[in-house]
Short mmCIF file of C-alpha atoms in Angstrom, two decimals:
data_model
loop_
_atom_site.label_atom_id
_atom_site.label_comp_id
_atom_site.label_asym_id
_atom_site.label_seq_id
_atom_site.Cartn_x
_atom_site.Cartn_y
_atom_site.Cartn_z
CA UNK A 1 -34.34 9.81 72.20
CA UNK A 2 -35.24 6.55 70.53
CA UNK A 3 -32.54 4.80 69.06
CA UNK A 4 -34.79 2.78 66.85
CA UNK A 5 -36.87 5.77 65.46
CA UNK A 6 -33.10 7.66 64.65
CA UNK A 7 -31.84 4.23 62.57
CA UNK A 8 -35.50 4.42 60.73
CA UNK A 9 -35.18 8.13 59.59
CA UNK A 10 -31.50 7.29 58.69
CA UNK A 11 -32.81 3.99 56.46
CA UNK A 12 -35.36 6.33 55.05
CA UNK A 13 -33.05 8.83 53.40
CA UNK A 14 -30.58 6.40 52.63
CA UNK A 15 -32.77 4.04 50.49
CA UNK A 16 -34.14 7.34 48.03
CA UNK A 17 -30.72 8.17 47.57
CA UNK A 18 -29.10 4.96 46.36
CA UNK A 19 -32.22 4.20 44.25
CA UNK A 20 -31.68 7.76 42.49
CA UNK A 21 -28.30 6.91 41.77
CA UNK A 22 -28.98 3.34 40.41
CA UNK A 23 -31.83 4.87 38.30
CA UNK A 24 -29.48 7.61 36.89
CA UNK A 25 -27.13 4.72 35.43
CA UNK A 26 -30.00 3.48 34.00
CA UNK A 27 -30.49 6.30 32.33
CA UNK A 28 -27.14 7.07 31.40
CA UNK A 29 -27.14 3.48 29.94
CA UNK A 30 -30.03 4.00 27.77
CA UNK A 31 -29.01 6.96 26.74
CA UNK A 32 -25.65 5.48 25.81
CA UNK A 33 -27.47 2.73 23.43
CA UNK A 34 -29.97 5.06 22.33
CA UNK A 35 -26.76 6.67 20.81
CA UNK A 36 -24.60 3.96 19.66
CA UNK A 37 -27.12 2.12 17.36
CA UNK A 38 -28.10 5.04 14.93
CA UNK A 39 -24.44 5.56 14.89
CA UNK A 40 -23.25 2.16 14.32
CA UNK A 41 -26.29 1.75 11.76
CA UNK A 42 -24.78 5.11 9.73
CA UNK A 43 -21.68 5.02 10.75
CA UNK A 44 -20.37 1.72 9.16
CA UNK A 45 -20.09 2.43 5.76
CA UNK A 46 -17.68 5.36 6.34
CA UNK A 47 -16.04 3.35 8.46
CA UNK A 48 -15.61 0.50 6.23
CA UNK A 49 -14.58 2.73 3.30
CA UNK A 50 -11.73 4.35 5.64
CA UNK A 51 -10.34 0.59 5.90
CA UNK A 52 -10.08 0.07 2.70
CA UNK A 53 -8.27 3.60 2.34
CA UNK A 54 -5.12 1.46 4.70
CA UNK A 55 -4.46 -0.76 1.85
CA UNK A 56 -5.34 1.59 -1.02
CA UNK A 57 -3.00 4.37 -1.98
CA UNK A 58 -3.37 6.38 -5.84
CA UNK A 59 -0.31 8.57 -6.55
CA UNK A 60 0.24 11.37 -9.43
CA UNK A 61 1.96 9.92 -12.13
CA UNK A 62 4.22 11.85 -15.04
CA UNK A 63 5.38 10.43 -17.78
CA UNK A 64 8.37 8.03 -17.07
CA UNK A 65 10.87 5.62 -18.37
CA UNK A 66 8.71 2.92 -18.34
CA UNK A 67 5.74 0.95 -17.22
CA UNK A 68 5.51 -1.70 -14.72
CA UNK A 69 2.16 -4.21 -14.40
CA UNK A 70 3.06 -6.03 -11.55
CA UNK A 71 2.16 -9.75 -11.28
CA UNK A 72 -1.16 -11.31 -9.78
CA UNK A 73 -2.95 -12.62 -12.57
CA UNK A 74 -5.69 -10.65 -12.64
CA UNK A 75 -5.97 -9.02 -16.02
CA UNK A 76 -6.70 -5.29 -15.10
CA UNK A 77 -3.16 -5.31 -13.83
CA UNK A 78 -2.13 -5.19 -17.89
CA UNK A 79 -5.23 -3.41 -18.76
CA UNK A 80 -4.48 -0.35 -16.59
CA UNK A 81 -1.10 -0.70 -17.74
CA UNK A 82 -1.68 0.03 -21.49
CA UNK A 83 -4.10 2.88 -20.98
CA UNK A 84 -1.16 4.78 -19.78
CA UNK A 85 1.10 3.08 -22.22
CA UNK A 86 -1.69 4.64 -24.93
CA UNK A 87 -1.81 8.32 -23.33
CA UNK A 88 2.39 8.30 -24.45
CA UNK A 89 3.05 8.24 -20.51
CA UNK A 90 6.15 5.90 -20.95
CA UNK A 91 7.80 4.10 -24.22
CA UNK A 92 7.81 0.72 -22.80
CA UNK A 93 5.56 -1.75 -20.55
CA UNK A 94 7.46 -3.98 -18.35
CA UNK A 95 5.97 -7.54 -16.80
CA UNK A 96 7.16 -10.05 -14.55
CA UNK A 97 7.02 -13.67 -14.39
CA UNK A 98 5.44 -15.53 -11.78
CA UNK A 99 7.25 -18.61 -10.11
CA UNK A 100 5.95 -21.68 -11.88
CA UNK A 101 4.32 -23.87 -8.90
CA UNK A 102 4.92 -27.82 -8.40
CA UNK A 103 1.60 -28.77 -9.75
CA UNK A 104 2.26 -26.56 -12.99
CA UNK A 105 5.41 -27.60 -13.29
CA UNK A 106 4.41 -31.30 -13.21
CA UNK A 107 1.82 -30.36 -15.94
CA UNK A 108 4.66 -28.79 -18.40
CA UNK A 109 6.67 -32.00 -18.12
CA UNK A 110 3.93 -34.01 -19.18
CA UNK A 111 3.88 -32.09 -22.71
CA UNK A 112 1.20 -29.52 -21.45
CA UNK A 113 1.07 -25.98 -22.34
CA UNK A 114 -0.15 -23.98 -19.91
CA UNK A 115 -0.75 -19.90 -20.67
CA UNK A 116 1.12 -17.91 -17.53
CA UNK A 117 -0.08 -14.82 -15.89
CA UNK A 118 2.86 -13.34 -17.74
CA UNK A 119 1.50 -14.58 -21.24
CA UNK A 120 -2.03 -12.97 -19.84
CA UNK A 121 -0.53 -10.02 -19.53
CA UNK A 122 1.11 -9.65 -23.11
CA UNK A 123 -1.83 -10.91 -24.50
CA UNK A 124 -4.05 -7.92 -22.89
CA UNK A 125 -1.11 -5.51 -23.61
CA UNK A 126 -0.87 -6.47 -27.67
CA UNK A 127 -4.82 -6.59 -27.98
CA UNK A 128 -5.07 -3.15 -26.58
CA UNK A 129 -2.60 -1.85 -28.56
CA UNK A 130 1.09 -2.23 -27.23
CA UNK A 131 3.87 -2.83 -29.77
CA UNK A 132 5.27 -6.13 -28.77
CA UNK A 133 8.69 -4.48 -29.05
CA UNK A 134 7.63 -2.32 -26.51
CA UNK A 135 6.89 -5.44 -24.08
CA UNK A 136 9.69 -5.97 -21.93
CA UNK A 137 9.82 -9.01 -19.87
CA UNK A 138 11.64 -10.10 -17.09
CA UNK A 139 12.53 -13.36 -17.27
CA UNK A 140 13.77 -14.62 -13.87
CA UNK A 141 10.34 -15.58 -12.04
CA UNK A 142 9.42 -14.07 -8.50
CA UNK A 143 7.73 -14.64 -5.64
CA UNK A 144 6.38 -12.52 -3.94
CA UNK A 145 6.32 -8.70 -4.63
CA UNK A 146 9.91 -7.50 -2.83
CA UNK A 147 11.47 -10.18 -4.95
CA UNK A 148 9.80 -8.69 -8.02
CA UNK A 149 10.66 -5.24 -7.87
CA UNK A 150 14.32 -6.58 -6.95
CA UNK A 151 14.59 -8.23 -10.46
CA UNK A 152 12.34 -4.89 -12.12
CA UNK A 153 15.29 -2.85 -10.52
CA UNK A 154 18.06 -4.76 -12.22
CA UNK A 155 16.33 -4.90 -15.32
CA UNK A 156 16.27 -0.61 -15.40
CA UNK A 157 20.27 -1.11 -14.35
CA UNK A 158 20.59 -2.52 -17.33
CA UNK A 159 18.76 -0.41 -19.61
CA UNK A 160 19.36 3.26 -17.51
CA UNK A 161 16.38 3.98 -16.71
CA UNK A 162 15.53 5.64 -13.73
CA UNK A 163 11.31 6.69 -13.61
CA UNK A 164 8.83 3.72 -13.50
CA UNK A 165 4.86 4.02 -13.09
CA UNK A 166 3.97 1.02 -11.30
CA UNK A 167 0.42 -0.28 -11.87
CA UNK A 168 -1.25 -2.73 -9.55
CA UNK A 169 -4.56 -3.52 -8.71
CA UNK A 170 -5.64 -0.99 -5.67
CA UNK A 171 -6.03 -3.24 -2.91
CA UNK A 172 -2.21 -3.96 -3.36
CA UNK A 173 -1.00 -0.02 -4.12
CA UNK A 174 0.35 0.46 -0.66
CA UNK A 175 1.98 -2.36 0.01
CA UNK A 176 3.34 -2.56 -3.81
CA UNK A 177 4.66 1.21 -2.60
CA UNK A 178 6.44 0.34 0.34
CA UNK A 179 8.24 -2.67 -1.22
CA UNK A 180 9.33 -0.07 -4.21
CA UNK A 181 10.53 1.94 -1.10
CA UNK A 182 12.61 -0.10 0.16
CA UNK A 183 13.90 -2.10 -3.05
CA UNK A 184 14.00 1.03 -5.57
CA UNK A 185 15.32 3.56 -2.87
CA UNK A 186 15.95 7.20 -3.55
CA UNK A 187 17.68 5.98 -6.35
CA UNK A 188 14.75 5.76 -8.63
CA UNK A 189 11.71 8.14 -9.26
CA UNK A 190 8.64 6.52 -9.25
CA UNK A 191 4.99 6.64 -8.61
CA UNK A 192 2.38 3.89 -7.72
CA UNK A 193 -1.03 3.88 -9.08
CA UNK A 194 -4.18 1.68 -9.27
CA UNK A 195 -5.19 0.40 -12.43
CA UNK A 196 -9.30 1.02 -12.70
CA UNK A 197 -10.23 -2.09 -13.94
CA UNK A 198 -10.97 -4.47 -11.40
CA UNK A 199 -9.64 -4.96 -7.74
CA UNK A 200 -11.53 -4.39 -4.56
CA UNK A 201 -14.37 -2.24 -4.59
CA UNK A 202 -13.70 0.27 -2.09
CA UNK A 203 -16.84 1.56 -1.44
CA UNK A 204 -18.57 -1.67 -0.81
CA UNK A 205 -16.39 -3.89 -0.31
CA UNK A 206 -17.78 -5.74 2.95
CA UNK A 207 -20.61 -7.07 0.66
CA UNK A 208 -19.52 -9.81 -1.11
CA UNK A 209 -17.12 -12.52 0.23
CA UNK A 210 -14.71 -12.16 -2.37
CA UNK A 211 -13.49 -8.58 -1.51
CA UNK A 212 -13.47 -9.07 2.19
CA UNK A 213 -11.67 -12.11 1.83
CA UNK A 214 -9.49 -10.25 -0.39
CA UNK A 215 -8.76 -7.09 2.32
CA UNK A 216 -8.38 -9.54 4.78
CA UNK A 217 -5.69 -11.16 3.23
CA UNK A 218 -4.56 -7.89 1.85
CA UNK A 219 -4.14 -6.35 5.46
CA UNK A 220 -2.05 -8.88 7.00
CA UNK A 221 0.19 -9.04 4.74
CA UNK A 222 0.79 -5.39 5.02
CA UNK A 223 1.15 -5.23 8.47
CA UNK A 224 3.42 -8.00 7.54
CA UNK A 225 5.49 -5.55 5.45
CA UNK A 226 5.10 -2.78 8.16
CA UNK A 227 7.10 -4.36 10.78
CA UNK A 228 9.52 -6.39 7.95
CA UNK A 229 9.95 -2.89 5.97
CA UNK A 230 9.31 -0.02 7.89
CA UNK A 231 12.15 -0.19 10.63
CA UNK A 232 14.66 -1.20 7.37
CA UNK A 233 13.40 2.22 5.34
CA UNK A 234 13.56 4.21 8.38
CA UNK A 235 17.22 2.96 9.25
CA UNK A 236 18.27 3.66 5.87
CA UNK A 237 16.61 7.03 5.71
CA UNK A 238 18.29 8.55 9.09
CA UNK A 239 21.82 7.01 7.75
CA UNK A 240 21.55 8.79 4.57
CA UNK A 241 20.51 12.07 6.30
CA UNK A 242 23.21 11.47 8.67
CA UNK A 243 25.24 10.99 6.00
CA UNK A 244 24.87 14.09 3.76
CA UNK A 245 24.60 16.10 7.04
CA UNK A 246 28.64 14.82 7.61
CA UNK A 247 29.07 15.49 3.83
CA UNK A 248 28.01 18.83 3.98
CA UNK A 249 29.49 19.54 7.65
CA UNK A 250 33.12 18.38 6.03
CA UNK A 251 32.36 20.43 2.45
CA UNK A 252 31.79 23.76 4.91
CA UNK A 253 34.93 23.03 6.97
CA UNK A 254 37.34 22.65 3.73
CA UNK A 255 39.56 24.95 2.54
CA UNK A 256 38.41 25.29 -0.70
CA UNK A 257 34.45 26.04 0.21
CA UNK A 258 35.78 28.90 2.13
CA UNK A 259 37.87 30.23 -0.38
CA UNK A 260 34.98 29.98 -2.81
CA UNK A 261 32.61 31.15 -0.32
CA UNK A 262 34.92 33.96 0.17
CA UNK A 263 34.87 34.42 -3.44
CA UNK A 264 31.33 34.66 -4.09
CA UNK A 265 30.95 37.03 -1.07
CA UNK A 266 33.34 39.77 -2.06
CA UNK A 267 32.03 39.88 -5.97
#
């Protein structure tokens, strides 16, 4: 037998084979872009629009204590604010003060008056029909927005009162919710809720610099919060349970909840 003619037949069915198999990832490949563009040319918007659902967050409201517009300047903040004020949701509208910056505060010495986000905000709130006795404004300036809802907290101390609606504009609701988390606690009934006028627009909001700009900054400083917050509001939340579940454990193993269990058995 020819050795030669044995490695040519052997060549021969080796080369089809290896040419099949490079031509089916060709295939596969083509296939595999074929499929990805219509789906990344659909695809993105409802993509895009869940993003903006991780920083958005719209919860049912009742009607409460009081109010909160929570600082940022923007005016909707207010607006959204008195439109519940007006449907009798809550007696009273509570704002914040923001902390004056160097700059401003250079400006005030000199003799000029400058107009606050705070004075914004009672401006918007009396034109659209707020008592200003119903205004109720916390003078100690904050920071950022755990600092705020630190001072709103101490404020409802003072005054007893225990359900707030806290209106923000929506690309802030869930990180304005977890700070009230932590800061307000169980402690305090409240709901957080995105004021219609203005913000990001959710359904488009990759368009125009602005709002991308806007989520961008928006998102980081959540996941900010996440790993700040979340571990805090989780410790506290399995300390309480822990808690209650020792209160209750010791209430079952006294003498008088048997006795009274024993009582309400037999009647």
């Amino acid at each position: 037998m020819d050795p030669n003619s044995w490695r040519g037949r052997l060549g021969d069915s080796v080369k089809p084979a290896a040419a099949k198999r490079k031509y089916g990832k060709r295939i596969y490949l083509l296939n595999f872009v074929l499929f990805i563009i219509p789906v990344t040319y659909f695809g993105y918007r409802p993509f895009f629009r869940y993003c903006a659902s991780i920083v958005i967050v719209d919860e049912p409201f009742e009607k409460s204590d009081a109010i909160v517009a929570l600082a940022g300047g923007e005016p909707g903040r207010a607006w959204g604010a008195a439109d519940l004020y007006n449907r009798r949701l809550a007696d009273y509208v509570i704002v914040t003060r923001d902390q004056v910056k160097p700059e401003e505060a250079d400006l005030l010495q000199r003799g000029i008056e400058l107009v606050d986000g705070r004075g914004n905000y009672i401006r918007v709130l009396r034109g659209l029909g707020v008592p200003n006795d119903k205004i109720v404004s916390v003078e100690k300036p904050a920071d950022d927005t755990i600092s705020e809802i630190r001072q709103i907290r101490n404020l409802c101390l003072e005054r007893n009162w225990r359900s707030l609606i806290i209106v923000t504009a929506n690309y802030h609701t869930r990180r304005a919710r977890m700070a009230a988390r932590y800061v307000l606690g169980p402690d305090f009934k409240f709901s957080v809720t995105a004021s219609p006028h203005g913000g990001l627009n959710s359904q488009d909001w990759w368009r125009t610099r602005g709002d991308v700009r806007t989520f961008l900054i928006e998102f980081e400083k959540l996941v900010a919060y996440t790993f700040y917050i979340g571990p805090r509001i989780l410790a506290r939340d399995v300390w309480k349970s822990r808690s209650d579940t020792s209160r209750s454990s010791i209430s079952l193993a006294s003498p008088n909840s048997y006795w009274t269990w024993s009582f309400c058995s037999t009647s």
